[in-house]
Short mmCIF file of C-alpha atoms in Angstrom, two decimals:
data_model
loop_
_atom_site.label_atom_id
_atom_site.label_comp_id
_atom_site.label_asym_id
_atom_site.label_seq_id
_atom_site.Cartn_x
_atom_site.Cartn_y
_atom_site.Cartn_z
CA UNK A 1 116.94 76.49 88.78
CA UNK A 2 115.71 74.01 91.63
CA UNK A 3 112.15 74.45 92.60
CA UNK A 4 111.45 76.44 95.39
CA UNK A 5 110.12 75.64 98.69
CA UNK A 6 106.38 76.03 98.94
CA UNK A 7 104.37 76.57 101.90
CA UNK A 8 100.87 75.72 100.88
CA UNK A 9 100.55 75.87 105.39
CA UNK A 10 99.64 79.20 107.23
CA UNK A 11 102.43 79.66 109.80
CA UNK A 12 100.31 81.25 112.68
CA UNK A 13 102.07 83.05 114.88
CA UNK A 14 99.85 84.02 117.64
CA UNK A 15 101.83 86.30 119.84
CA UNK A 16 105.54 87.94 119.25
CA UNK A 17 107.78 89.34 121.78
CA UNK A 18 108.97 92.91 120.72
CA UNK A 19 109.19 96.06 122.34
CA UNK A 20 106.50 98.47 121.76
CA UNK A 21 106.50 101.69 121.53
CA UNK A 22 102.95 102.36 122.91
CA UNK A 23 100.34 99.93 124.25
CA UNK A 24 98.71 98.61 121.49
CA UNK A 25 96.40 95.51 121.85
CA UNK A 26 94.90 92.69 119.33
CA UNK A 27 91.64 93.02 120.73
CA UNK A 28 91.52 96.73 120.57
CA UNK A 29 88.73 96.99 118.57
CA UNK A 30 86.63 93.63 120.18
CA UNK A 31 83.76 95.72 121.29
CA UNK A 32 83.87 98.95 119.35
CA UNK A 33 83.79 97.44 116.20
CA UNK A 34 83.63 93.23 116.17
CA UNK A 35 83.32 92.83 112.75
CA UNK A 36 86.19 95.11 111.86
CA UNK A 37 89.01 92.69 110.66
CA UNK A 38 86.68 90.07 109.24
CA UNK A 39 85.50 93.24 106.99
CA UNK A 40 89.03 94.02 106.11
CA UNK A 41 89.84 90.60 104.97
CA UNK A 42 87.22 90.43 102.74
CA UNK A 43 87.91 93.29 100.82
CA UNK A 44 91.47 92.42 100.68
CA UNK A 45 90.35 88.97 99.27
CA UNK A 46 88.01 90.73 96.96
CA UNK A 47 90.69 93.07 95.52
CA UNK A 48 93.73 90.69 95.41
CA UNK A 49 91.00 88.32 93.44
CA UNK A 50 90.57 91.21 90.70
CA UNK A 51 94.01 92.46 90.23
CA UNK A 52 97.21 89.74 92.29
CA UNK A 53 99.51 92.58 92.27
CA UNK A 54 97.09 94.32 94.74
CA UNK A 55 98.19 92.70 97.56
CA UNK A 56 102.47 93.15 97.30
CA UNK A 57 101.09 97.02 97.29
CA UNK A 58 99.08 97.23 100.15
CA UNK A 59 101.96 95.44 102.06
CA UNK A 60 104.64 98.05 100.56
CA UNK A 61 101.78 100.95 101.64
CA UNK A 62 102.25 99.62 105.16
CA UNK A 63 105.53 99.69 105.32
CA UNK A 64 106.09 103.25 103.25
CA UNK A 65 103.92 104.53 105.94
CA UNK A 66 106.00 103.38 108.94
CA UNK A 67 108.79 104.17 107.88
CA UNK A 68 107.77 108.01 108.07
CA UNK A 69 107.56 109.02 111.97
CA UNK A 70 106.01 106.15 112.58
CA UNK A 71 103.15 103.78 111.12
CA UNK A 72 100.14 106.66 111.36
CA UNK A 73 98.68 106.53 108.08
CA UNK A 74 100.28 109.37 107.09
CA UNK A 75 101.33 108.64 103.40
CA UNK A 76 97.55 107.95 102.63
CA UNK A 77 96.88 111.94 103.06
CA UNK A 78 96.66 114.39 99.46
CA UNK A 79 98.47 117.60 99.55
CA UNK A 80 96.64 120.46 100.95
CA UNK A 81 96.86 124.10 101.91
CA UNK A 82 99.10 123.51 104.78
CA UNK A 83 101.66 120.55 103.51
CA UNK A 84 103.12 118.73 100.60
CA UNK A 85 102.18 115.02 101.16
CA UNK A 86 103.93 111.55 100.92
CA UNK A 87 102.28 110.63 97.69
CA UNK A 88 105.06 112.62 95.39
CA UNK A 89 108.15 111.87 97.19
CA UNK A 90 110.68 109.76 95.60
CA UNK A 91 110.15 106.63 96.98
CA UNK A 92 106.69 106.66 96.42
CA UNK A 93 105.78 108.78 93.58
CA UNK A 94 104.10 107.02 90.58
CA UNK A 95 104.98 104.09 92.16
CA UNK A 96 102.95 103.42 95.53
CA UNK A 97 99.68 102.54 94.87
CA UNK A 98 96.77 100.77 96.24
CA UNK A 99 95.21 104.24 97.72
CA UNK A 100 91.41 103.18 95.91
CA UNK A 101 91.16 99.58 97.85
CA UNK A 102 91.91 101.39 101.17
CA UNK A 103 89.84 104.01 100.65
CA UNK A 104 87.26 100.80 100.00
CA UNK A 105 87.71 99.72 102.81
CA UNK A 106 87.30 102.32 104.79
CA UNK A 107 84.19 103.09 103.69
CA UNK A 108 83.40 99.71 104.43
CA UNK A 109 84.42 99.60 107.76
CA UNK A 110 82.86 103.17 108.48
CA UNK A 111 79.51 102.10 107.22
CA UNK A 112 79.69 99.50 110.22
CA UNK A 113 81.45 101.20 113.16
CA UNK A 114 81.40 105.32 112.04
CA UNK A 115 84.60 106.71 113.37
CA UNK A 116 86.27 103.99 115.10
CA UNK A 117 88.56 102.46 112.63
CA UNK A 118 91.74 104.17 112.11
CA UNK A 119 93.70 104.11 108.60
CA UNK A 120 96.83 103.57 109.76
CA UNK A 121 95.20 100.23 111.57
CA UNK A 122 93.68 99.04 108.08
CA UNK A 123 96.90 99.35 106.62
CA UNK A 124 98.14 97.42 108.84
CA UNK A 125 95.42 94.85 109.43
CA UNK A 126 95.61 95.10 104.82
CA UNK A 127 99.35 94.24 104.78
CA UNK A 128 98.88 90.87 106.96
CA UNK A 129 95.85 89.50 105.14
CA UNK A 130 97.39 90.03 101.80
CA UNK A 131 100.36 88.44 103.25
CA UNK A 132 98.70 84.94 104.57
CA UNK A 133 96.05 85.10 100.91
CA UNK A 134 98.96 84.81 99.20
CA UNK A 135 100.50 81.88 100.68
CA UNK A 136 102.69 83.74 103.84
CA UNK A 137 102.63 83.60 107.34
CA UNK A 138 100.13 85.52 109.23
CA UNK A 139 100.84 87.03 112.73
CA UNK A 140 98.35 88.83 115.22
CA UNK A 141 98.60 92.31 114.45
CA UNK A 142 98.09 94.92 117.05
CA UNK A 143 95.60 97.56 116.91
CA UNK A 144 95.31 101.28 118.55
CA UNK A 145 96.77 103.74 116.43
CA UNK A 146 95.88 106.64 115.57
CA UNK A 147 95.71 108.51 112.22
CA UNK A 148 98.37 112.07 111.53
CA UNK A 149 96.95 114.86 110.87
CA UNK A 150 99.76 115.65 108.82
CA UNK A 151 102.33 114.32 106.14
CA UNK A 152 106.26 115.27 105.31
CA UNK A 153 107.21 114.65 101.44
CA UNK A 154 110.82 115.76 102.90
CA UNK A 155 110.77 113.06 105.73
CA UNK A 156 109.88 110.31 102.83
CA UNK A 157 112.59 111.24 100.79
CA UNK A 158 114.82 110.78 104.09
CA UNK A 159 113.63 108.00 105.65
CA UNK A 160 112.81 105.32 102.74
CA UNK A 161 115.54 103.80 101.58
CA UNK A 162 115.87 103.92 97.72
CA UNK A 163 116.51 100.87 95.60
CA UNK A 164 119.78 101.63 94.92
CA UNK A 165 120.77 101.66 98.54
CA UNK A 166 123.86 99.86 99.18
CA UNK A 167 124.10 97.34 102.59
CA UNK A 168 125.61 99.65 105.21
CA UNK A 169 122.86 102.34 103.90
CA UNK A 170 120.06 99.65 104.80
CA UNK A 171 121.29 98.92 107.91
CA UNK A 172 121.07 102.64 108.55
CA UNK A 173 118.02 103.67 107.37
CA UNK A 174 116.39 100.25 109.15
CA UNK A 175 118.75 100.89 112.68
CA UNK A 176 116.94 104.65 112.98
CA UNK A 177 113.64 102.89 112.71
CA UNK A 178 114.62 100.01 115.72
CA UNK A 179 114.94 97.35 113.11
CA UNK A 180 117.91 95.03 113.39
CA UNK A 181 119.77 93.28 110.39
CA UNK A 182 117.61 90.08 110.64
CA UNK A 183 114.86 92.40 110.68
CA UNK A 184 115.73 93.79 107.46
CA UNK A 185 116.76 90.89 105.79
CA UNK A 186 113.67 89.50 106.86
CA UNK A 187 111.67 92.44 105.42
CA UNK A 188 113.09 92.56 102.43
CA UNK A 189 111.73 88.90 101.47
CA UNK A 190 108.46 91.02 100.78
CA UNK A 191 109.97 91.22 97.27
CA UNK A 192 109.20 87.47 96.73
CA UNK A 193 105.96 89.49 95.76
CA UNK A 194 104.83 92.31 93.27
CA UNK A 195 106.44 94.45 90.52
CA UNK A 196 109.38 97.22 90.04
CA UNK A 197 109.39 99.98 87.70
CA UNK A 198 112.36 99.87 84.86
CA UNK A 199 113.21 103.07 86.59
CA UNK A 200 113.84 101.34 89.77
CA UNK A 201 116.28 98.32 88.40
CA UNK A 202 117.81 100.48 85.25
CA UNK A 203 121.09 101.02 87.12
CA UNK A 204 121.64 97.19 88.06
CA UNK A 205 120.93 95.66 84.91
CA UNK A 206 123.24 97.89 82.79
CA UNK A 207 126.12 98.36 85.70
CA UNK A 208 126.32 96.12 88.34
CA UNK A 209 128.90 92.71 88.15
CA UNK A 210 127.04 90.79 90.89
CA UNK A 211 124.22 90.13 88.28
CA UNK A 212 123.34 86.53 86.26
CA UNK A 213 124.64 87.63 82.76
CA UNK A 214 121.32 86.06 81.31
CA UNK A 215 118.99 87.50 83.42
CA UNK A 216 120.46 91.15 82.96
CA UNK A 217 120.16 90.58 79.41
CA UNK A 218 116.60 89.42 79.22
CA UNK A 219 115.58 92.93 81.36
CA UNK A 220 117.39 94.90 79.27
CA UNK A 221 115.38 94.07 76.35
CA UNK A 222 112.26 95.68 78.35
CA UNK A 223 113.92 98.13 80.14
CA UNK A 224 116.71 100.53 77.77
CA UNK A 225 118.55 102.86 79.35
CA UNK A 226 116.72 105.40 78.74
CA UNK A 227 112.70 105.32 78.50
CA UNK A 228 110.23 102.71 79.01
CA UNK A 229 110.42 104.08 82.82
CA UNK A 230 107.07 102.24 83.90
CA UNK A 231 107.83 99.04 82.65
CA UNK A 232 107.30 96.33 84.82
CA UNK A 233 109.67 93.19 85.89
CA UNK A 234 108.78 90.87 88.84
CA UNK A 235 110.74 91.25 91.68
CA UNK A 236 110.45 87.39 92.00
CA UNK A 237 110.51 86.22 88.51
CA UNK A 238 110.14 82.55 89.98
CA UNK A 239 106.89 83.09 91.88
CA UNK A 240 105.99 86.43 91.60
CA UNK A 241 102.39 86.24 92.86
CA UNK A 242 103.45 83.54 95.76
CA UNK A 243 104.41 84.26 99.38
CA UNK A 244 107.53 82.28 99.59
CA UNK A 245 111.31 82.13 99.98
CA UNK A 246 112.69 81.99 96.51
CA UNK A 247 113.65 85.57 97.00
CA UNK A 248 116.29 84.45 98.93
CA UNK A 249 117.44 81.88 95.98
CA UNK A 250 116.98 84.15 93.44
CA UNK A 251 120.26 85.93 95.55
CA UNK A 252 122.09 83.18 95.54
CA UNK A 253 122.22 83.00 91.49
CA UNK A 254 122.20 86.76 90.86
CA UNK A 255 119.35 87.52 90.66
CA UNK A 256 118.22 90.20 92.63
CA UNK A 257 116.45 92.42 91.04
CA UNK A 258 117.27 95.43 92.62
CA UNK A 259 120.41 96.80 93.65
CA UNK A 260 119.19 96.85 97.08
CA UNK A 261 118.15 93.61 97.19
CA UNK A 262 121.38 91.88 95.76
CA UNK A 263 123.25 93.69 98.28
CA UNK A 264 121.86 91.28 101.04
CA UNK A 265 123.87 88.94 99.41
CA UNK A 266 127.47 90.65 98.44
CA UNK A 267 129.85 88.16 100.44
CA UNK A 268 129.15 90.46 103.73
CA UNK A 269 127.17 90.42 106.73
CA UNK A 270 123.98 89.35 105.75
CA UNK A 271 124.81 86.92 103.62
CA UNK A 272 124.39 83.98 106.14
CA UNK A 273 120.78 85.37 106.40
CA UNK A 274 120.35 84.72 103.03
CA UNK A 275 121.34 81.43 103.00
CA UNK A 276 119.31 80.68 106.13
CA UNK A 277 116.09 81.70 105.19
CA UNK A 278 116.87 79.94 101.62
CA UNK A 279 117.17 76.12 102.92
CA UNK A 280 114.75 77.12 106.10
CA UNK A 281 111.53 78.96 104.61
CA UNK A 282 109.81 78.05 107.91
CA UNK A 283 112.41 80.13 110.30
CA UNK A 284 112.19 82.96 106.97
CA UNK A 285 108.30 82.80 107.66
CA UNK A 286 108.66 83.15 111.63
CA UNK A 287 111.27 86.06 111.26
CA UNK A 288 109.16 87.98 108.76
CA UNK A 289 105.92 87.61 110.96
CA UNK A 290 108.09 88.69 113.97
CA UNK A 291 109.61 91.48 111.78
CA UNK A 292 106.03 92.59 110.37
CA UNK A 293 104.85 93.20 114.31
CA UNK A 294 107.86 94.91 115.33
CA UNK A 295 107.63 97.54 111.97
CA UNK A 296 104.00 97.81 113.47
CA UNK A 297 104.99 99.20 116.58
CA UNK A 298 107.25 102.14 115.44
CA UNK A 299 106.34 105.39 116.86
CA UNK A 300 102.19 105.04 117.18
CA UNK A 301 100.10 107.54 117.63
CA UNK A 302 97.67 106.61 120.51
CA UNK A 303 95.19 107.98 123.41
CA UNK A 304 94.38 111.29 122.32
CA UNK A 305 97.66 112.22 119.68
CA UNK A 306 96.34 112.21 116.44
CA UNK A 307 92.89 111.40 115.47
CA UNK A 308 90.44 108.83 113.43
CA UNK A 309 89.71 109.97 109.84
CA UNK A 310 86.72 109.46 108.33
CA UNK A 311 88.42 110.25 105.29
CA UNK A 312 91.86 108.33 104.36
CA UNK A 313 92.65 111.16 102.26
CA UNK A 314 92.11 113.99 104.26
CA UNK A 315 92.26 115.15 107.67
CA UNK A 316 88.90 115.60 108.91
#
């Protein structure tokens, strides 16, 4: 396979026209807590430093969290007395992870500005910085949510859509949250980073035809079809710990790992996405950091809906 293209440059992309749902701001926490993001990125370095995989999490926790009425740091919340959490829904369950580093963090940040910080703003603030550390584009994230004080396991298992999702069932599930096509395609290159659960790729190995012969063989030998449900195969068995575009390339051979993901490259719509982003990893960059503000954005909570945990895990 030819080599990929490698951005060893951070693409900064210091503002992004999008529609927002509420008025959030970059500098929203410039005199309530200064040091807040320059904390943030230090303990994202520190934990991407101990374990790589780290950082493709606390991206997906991000997005997992929007994706549910809106990014409020809702899927961070256990289960208590009065609902059944995020945590254990499909989508997420023994599979989302990162919940100890944000919970790290916030300590962190609460130990320098108590109650000012929200969770669903370190998520976000998380998912850039472990974008540009490992070798992506950044963008200027804006701040001024506010946390849920509640979660919906049922509205998870709704609203993220599985890997097994075929293209017109992206498109859906990404239209209801304002997202466009390039948006999602854009997204989606995420998964030149991180890991996927046997459980997650079983069906495409074994019974898809759009699928490199070789490369279905090879997982199969780690993943049978049936048990071994938490073994691991990189999404992005070129790079997998590199922010780049052989995603995209990896399509074009048949190599998506997921059904989900080879479906953005089927001979339909999105196909000429694909191929963009794979011979222009500079417009793939500017489109994900575009994409990445506009996710931000869906349904905030700000003013005086919701509140600031002290607590990630619980409502306070």
């Amino acid at each position: 396979m030819a080599s990929c293209n490698f951005l060893w440059f951070i693409l900064m992309v210091a503002s992004v026209s999008t529609v927002a749902h509420a008025k959030l701001s970059p500098n929203y926490y410039s005199s309530t807590c200064p040091k807040a993001l320059s904390i943030v990125n230090a303990a994202v370095i520190e934990a991407i430093k101990n374990e790589t995989r780290i950082g493709a999490s606390l991206l997906r926790l991000h997005f997992h969290d929007c994706f549910v009425n809106g990014c409020d740091g809702s899927i961070l919340l256990d289960d208590n007395a009065t609902f059944v959490g995020e945590k254990t829904a499909a989508p997420n369950n023994n599979s989302v992870r990162g919940f100890n580093v944000v919970d790290d963090i916030k300590s962190k940040v609460e130990k320098a500005c108590p109650g000012v910080v929200s969770c669903a703003d370190i998520l976000a603030i998380a998912a850039r910085d472990s974008t540009v550390f490992l070798g992506g584009p950044s963008w200027t994230v804006r701040l001024g949510r506010r946390d849920s004080p509640t979660a919906s396991r049922s509205a998870a298992n709704t609203s993220i859509p599985p890997p097994t999702s075929n293209l017109s069932a992206l498109v859906s599930s990404f239209s209801a949250q304002g997202l466009s096509l390039k948006d999602m395609v854009a997204l989606s290159g995420s998964h030149t980073i991180g890991l996927a659960r046997c459980t997650s790729f079983r069906g495409r190995i074994y019974n898809d035809s759009n699928i490199d012969a070789t490369f279905a063989k090879s997982l199969q030998s780690r993943c049978p079809t049936s048990g071994n449900n938490d073994k691991l195969a990189r999404l992005d068995a070129a790079t997998p710990t590199h922010f780049d575009n052989c995603y995209y390339r990896n399509l074009l051979s048949g190599k998506g790992l997921l059904h989900s993901d080879q479906e953005l490259f089927n001979g339909s719509s999105s196909d000429f996405l694909v191929k963009r982003y794979t011979s222009n990893p500079s417009t793939f960059f500017k489109d994900f950091a575009m994409a990445m503000v506009k996710m931000g954005n869906i349904t905030p909570l700000t003013g005086s809906k919701g509140e600031i945990r002290v607590n990630c895990r619980k409502v306070n």
